[in-house]
Coordinates of C-alpha atoms in Angstrom, one line a residue:
X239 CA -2.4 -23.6 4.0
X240 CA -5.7 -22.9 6.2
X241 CA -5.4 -24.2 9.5
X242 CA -9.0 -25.6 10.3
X243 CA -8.3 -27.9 13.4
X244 CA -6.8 -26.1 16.6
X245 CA -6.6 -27.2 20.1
X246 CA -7.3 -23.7 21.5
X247 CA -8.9 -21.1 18.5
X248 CA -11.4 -21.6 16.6
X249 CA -10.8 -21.5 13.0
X250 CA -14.1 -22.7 11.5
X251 CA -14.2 -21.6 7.5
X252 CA -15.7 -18.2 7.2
X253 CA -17.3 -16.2 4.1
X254 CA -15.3 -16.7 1.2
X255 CA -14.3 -13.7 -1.4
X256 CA -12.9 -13.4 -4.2
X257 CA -10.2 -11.1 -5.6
X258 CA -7.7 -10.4 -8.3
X259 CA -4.3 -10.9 -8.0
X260 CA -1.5 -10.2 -11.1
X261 CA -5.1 -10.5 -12.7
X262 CA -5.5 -13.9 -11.6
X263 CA -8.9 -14.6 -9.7
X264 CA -8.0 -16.2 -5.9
X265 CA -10.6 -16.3 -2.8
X266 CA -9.8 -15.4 0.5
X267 CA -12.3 -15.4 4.0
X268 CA -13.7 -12.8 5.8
X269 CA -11.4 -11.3 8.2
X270 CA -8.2 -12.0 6.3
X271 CA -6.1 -9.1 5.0
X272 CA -4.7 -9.2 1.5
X273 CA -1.1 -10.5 2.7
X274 CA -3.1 -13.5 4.9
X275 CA -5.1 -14.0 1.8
X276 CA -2.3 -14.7 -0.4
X277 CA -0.3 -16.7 1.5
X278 CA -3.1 -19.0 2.2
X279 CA -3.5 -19.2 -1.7
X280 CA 0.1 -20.2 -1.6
X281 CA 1.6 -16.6 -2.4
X282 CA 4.5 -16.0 -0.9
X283 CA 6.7 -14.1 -3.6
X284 CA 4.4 -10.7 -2.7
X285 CA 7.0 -8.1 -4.8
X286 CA 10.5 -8.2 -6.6
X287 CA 13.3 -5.5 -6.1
X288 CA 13.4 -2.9 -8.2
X289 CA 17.1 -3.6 -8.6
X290 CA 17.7 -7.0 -9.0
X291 CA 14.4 -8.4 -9.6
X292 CA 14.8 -11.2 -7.2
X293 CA 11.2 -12.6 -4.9
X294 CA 10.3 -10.6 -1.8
X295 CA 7.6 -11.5 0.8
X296 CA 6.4 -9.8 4.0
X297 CA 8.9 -10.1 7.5
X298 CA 7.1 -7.9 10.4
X299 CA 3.3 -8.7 9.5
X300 CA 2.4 -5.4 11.4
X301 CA 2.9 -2.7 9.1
X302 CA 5.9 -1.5 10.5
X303 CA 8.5 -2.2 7.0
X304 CA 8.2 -1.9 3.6
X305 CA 8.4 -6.0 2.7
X306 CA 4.4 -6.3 2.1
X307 CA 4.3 -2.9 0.0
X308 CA 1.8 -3.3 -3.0
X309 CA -0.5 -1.6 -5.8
X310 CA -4.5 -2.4 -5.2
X311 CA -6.6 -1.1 -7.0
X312 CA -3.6 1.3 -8.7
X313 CA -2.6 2.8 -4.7
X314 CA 1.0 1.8 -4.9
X315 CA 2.3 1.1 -1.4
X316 CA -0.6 -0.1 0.2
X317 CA 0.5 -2.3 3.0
X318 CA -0.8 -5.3 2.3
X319 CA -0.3 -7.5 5.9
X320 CA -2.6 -4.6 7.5
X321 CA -5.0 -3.7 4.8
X322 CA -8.3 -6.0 5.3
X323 CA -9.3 -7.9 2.3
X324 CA -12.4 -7.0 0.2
X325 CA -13.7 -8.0 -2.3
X326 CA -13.3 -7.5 -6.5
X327 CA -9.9 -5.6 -5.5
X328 CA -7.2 -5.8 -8.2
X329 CA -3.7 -6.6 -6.5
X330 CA -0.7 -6.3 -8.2
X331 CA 3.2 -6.8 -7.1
X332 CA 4.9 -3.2 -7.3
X333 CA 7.9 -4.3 -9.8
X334 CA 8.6 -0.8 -11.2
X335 CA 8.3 2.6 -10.1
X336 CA 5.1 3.8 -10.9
X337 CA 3.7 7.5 -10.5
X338 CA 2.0 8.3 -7.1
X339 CA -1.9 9.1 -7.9
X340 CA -2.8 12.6 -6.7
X341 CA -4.3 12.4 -3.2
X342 CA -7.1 14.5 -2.5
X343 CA -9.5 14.9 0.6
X344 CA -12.7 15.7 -0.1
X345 CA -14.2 18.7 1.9
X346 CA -16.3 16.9 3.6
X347 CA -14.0 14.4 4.6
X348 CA -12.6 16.3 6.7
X349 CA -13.5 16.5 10.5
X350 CA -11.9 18.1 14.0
X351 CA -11.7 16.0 16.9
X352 CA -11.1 18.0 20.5
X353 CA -10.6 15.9 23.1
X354 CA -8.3 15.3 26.5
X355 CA -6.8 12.4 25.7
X356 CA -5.6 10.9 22.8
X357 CA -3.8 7.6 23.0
X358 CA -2.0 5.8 19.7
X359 CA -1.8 1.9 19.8
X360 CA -4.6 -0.3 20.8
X361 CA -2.4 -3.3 22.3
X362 CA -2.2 -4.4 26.0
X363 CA -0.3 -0.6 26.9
X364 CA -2.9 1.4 24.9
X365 CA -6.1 0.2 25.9
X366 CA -5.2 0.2 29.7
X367 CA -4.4 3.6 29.3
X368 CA -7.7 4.8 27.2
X369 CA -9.6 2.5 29.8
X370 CA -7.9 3.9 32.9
X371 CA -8.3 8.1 31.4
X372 CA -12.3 7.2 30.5
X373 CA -13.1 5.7 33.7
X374 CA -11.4 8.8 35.8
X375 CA -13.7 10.9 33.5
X376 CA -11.4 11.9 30.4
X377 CA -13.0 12.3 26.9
X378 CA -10.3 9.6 25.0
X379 CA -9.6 8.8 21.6
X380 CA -7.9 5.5 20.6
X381 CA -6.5 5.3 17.0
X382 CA -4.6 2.1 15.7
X383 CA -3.9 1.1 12.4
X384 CA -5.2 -2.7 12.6
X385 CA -8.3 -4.4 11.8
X386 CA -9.4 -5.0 15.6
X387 CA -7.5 -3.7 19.2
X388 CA -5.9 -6.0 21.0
X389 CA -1.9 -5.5 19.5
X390 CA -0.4 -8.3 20.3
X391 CA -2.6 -9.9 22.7
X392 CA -4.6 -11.3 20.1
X393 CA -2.2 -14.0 19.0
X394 CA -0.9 -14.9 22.5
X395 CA -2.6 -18.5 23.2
X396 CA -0.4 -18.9 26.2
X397 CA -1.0 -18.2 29.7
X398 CA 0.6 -15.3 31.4
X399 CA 2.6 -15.3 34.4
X400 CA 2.7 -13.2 37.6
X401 CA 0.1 -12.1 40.3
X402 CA -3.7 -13.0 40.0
X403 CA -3.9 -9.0 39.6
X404 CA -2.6 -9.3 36.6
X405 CA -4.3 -12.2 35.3
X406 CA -1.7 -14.9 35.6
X407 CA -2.9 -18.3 34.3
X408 CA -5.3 -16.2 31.5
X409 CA -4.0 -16.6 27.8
X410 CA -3.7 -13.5 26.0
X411 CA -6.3 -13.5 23.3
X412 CA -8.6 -14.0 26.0
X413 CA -7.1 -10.9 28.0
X414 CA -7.9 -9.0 24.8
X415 CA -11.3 -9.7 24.6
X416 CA -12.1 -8.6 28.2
X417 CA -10.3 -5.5 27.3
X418 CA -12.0 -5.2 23.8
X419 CA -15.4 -6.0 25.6
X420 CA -14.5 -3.1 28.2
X421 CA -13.0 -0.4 25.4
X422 CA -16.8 -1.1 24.2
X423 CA -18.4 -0.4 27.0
X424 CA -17.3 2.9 27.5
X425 CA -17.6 3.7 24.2
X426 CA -21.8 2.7 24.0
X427 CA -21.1 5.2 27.5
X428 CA -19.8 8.0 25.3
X429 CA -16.4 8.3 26.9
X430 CA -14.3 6.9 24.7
X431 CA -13.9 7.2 20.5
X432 CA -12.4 3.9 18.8
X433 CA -11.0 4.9 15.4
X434 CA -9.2 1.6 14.2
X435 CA -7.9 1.3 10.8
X436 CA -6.4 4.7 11.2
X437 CA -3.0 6.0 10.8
X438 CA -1.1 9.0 12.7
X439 CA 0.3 10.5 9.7
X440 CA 1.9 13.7 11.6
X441 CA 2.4 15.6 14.7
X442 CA 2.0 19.7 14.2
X443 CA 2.5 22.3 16.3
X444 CA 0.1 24.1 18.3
X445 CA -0.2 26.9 21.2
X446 CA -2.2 25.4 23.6
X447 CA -3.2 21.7 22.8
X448 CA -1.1 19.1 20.5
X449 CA -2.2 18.4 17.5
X450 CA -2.3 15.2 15.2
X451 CA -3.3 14.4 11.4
X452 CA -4.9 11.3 12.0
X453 CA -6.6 9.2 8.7
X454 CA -9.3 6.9 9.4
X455 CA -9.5 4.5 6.6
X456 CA -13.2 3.6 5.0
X457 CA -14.4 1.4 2.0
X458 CA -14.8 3.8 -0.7
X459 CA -12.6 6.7 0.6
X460 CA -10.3 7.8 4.0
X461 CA -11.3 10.5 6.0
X462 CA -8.9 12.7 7.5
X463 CA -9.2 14.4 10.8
X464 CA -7.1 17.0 12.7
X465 CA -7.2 15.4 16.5
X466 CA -6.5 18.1 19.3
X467 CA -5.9 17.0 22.2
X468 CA -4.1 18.1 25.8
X469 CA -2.6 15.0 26.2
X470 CA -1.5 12.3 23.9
X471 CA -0.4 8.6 24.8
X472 CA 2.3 6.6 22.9
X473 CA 1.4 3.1 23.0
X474 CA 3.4 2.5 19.6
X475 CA 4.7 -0.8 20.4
X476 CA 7.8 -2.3 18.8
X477 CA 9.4 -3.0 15.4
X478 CA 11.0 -6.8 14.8
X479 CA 15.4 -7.2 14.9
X480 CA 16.5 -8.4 11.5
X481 CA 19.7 -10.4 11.3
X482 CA 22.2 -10.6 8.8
X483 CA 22.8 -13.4 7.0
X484 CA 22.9 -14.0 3.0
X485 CA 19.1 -15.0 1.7
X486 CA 17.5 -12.8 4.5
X487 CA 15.2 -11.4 2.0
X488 CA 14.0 -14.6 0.8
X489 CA 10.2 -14.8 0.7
X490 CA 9.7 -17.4 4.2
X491 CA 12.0 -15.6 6.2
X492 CA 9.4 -14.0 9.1
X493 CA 9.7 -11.8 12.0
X494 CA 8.0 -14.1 14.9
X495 CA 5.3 -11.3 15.4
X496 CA 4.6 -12.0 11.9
X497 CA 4.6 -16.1 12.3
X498 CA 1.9 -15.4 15.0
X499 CA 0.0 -13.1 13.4
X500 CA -0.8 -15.5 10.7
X501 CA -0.8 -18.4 12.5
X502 CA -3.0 -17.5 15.6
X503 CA -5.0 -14.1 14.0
X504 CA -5.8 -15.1 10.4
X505 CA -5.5 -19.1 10.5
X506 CA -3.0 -19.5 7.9
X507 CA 0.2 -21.7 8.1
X508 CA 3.4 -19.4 7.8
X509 CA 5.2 -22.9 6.5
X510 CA 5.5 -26.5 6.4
X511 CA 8.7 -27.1 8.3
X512 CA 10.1 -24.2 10.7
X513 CA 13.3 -23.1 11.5
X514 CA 13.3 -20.9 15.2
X515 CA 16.2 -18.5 15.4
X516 CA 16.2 -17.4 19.0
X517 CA 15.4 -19.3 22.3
X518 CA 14.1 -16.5 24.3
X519 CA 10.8 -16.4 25.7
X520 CA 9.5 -15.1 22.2
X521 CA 11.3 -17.9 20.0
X522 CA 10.1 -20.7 23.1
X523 CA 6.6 -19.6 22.9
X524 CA 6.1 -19.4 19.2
X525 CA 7.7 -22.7 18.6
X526 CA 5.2 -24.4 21.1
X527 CA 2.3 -22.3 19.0
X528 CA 3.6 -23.9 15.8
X529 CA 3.6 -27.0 17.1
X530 CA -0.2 -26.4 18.2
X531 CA -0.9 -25.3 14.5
X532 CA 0.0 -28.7 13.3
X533 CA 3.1 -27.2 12.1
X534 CA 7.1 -28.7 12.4
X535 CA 9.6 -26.9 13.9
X536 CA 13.1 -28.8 12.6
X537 CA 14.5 -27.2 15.8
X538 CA 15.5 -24.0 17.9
X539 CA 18.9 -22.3 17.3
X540 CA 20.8 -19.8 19.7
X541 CA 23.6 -17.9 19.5
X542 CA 24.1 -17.5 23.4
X543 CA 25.6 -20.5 25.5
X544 CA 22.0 -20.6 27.3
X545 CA 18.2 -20.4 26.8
X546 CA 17.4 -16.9 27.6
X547 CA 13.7 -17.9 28.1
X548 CA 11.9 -19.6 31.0
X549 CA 12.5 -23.2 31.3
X550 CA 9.2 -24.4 31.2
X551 CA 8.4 -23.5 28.0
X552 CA 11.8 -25.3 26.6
X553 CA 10.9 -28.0 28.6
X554 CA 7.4 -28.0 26.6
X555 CA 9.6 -28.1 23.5
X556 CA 11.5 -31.2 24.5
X557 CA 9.0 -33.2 25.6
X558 CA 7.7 -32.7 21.7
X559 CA 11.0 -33.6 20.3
X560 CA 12.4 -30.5 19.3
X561 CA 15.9 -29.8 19.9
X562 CA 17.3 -26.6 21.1
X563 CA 20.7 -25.9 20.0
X564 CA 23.0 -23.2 22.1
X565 CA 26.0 -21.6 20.9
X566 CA 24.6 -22.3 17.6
X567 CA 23.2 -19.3 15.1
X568 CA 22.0 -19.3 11.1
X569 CA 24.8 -19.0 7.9
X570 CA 22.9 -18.4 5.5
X571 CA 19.3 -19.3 3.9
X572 CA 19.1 -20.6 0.0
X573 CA 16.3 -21.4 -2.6
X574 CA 15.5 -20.1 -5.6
X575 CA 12.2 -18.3 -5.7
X576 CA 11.5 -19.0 -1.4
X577 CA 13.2 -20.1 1.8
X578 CA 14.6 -24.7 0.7
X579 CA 16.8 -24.4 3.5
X580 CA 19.2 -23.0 5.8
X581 CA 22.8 -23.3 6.9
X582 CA 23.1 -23.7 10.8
X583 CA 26.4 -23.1 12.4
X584 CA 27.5 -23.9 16.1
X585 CA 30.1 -20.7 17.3
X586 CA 33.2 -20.4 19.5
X587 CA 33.2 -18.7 23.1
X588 CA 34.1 -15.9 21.1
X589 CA 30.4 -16.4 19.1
X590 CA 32.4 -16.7 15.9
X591 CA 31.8 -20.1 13.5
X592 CA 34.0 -23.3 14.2
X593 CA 35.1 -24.8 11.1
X594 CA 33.5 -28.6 10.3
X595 CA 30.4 -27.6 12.2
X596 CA 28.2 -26.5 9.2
X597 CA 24.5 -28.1 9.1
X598 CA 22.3 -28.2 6.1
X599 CA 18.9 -27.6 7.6
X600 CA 15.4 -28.2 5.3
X601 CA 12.8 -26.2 5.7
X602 CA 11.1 -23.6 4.4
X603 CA 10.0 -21.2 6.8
X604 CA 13.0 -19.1 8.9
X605 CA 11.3 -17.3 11.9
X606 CA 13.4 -14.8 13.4
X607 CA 12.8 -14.2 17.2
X608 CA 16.0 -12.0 17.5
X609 CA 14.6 -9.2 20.0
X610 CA 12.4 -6.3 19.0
X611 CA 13.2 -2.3 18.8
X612 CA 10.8 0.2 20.3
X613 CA 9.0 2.3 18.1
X614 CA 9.8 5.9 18.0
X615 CA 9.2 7.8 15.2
X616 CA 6.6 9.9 16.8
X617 CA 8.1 10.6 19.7
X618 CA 10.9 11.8 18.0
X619 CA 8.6 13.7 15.5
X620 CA 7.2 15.2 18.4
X621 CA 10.8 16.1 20.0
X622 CA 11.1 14.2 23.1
X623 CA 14.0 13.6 24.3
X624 CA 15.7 10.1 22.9
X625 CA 18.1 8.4 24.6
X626 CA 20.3 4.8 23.5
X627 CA 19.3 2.4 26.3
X628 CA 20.6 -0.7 25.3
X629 CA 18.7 -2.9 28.3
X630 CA 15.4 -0.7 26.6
X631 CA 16.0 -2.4 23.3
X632 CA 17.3 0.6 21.7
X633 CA 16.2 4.3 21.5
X634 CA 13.8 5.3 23.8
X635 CA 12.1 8.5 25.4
X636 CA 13.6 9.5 28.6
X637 CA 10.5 9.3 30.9
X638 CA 9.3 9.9 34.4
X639 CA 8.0 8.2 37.1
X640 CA 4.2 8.6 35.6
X641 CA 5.2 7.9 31.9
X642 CA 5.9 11.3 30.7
X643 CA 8.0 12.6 28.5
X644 CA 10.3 15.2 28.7
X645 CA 7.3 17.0 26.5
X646 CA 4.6 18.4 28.8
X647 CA 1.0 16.2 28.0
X648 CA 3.1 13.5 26.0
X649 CA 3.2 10.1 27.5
X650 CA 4.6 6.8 26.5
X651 CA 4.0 3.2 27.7
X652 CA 4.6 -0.4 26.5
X653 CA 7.1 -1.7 24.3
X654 CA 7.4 2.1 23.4
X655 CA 8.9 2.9 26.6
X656 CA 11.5 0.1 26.4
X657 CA 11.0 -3.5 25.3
X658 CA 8.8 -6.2 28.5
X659 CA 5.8 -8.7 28.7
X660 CA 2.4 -7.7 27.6
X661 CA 1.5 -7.8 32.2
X662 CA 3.8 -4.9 32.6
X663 CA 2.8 -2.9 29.1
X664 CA -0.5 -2.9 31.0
X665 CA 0.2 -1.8 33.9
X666 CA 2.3 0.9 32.2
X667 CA -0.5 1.7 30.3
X668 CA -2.7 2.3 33.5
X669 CA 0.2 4.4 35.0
X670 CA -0.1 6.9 32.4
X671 CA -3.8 6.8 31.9
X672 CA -4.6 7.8 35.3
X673 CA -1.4 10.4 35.7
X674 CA -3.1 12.2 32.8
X675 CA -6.2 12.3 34.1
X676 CA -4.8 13.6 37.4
X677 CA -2.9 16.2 35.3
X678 CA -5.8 17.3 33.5
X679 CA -7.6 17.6 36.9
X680 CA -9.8 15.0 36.1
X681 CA -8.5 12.2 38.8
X682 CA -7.4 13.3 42.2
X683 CA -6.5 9.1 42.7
X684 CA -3.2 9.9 43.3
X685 CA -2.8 6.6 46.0
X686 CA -4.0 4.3 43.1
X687 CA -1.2 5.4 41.3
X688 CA 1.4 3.8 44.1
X689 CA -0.6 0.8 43.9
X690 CA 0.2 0.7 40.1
X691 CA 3.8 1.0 40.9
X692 CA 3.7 -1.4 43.2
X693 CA 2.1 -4.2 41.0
X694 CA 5.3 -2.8 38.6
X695 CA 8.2 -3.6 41.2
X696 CA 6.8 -7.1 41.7
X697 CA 6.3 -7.9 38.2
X698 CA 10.3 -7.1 37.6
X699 CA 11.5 -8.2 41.0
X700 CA 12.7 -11.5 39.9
X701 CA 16.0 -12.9 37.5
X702 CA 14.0 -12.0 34.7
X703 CA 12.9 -8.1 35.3
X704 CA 16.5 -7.4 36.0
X705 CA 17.2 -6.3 32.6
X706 CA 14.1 -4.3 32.6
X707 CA 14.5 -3.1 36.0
X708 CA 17.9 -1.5 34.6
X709 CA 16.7 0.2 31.8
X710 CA 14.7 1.8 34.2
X711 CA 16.9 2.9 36.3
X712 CA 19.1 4.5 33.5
X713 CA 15.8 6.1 31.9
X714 CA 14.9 7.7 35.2
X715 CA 18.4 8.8 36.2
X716 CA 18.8 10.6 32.6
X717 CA 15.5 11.8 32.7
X718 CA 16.8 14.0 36.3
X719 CA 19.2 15.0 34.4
X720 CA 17.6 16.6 31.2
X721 CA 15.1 18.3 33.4
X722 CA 17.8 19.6 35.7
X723 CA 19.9 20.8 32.9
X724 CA 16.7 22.1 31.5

């Protein structure tokens, strides 16, 4: 299931090593976590329910659900599509309750960070920010819970759209490396702290700074360190939509985040034969990348009576033979022990199933590009202000002008701050990074900031930012309010 020959990424074979799984001795590559691993070995079933004992496999491929949840090395619950692979660990599928080991922190794994500025998410919103705060002279920290920065970036082999300023024509996972290379930089500089393979595990109060639990993860044991900061940046990103639909939970049913991340990150073939579910510019985009990968895609289903996504790429997708089906959404899924098929329906103006229209699709790979939710949970931890903006995606932060929260030092940006491309997560991300060095007094670059939101209007002005440009709207207009009421 490796994919070795790639007309844009380079997945040459890399150091092999060996692990244990159910006991069993398989070999993954350097670089690979333990979920890649497996599925290159041809694992998909990675757990069973507890209740009805039926196969389970991974669906986000970020860390953000409980699908990948395994014992290594007797941890229950590691998540296995984020934790990197080493080697001699013993993996085992988590098919019974089993007793949580006792978790201790050794003194001296312990440690206080004080710094201005810490910023949680290292994707296209968070390293803007922790580039824009270091340059104007803040002391950042950056903490994400991956492998390497770079969020989503990193699996984006198309080129962006938009202004020269923003690097339209330059594929993704070559934004992320100039990023990467400049995060770096400052940090030989002294101005910046990368922690990655760390987890915010908690927000707690604190009189005059805010205060995190933050656990930086490390071969042989975690360290755990109580980050103060005066101002903190959510760049959380987003969680992938499920739909329902009997045989959801079938292992090679896949969030699209998740199809790329194996596909474009780790080198390793999600499926054989692909069913999209979505024709947005998400489900488009992801097809095309299959299609790269050496991979089928059967065809693209969507539930709407038109593409939602830009035209070129399902032009892209036509001219290689792959149908795109409107007014059209998924049944159901069957197999027995993984994903044999699907059951593709075509629906009514009133998006409800004509009878006689039922189509037995093979394959055995669903990918799901059905929207994404922005990640909240500590913002809400935190107590900002949450607010249902449907045009956001969901539940989102009321926010101002500069990214801040209705919580004094506590800024958001990116898919956090309502669902958009990776261009304007990065200007986002810039917004906030120099508004909180100008609040700590460390920035007086108060013009730069207009030319920020500037590059912002343009980015939405067209058919396609009107959505965006919305939620906007409502999240400013509600944000007045709160503060007036306040």
């Amino acid at each position: 299931m490796r994919i070795r020959v790639h007309p844009i990424i380079d997945f040459n074979k890399r150091k092999e090593i060996p692990f244990f799984f159910q006991k069993k001795k398989i070999v993954g590559e350097e670089g690979d976590t333990i979920a890649s691993a497996l599925h290159a070995a041809g694992m998909r079933t990675l757990t069973t329910s507890l209740k009805y004992k039926s196969p389970r496999g991974f669906f986000c491929g970020i860390g953000k659900c409980s699908s990948c949840l395994m014992r290594v090395n007797g941890i229950p619950n590691v998540r296995t599509c984020i934790a990197p692979l080493k080697e001699g660990i013993l993996v085992e599928m988590q098919e019974k309750l089993a007793e949580l080991p006792d978790a201790k922190f050794l003194r001296e794994s312990k440690k206080t960070l004080d710094v201005d500025v810490l910023v949680v998410g290292a994707g296209p919103a968070g390293l803007c920010a922790a580039i824009e705060s270091a340059t104007q002279g803040a002391s950042v920290v950056i903490v994400d819970e991956n492998q390497c920065v770079g969020g989503q970036l990193i699996k984006q082999t198309h080129k962006f759209f938009g202004s020269k300023q923003e690097r339209a024509g330059t594929r993704g996972i070559d934004i992320a490396k100039e990023l990467e290379s400049n995060l770096y930089s400052l940090q030989r500089e002294g101005k910046i702290q990368v922690m990655t393979d760390a987890t915010v595990i908690g927000y707690y109060e604190s009189e005059k700074k805010h205060r995190f639990g933050v656990v930086k993860r490390h071969e042989y044991q975690s360290t755990l360190y109580d980050v103060r900061c005066h101002v903190v940046i959510l760049a959380c990103g987003a969680m992938e939509n499920m739909l329902l639909f009997p045989g959801n939970d079938l292992p090679g049913v896949y969030g699209a985040g998740a199809v790329q991340t194996l596909m474009n990150v780790y080198g390793v073939k999600p499926g054989n034969r692909v069913l999209m579910i979505g024709a947005g510019n998400v489900g488009l985009i992801v097809s095309y990348q299959l299609l790269q990968a050496g991979i089928a895609v059967d065809r693209v289903v969507e539930a709407a009576p038109t593409i939602g996504g830009y035209n070129v790429h399902a032009a892209k997708l036509r001219r290689c033979g792959v149908p795109i089906l409107t007014s059209h959404s998924i049944k159901e899924v069957y197999g027995a022990e993984k994903v044999e098929g699907a059951i593709v329906v075509r629906l009514d103006e009133n998006w409800k199933p004509i009878k006689g229209t039922k189509q037995d699709v093979k394959c055995d790979t669903i990918c799901l590009a059905v929207g994404l939710t922005p990640s909240t949970r500590l913002l809400s931890q935190i107590g900002a202000v949450l607010e249902f903006i449907p045009e956001a995606g969901g539940y989102v932060a009321l926010h101002d002008e500069s990214m801040q929260t209705s919580v004094k030092g506590v800024y958001v940006a990116g898919d956090a701050s309502g669902i958009e491309e990776a261009s304007t997560a990065m200007i986002e991300g810039k917004i906030a990074g120099l508004a909180a060095a100008i609040q700590l007094g460390r920035s007086q670059k108060k013009k730069l900031l207009v030319q920020y939101h500037e590059g912002l209007r343009q980015l939405r002005a067209g058919p396609f930012g009107e959505k965006p440009r919305i939620a906007k709207e409502k999240i400013a207009k509600r944000a007045e309010v709160h503060h007036a009421r306040v």
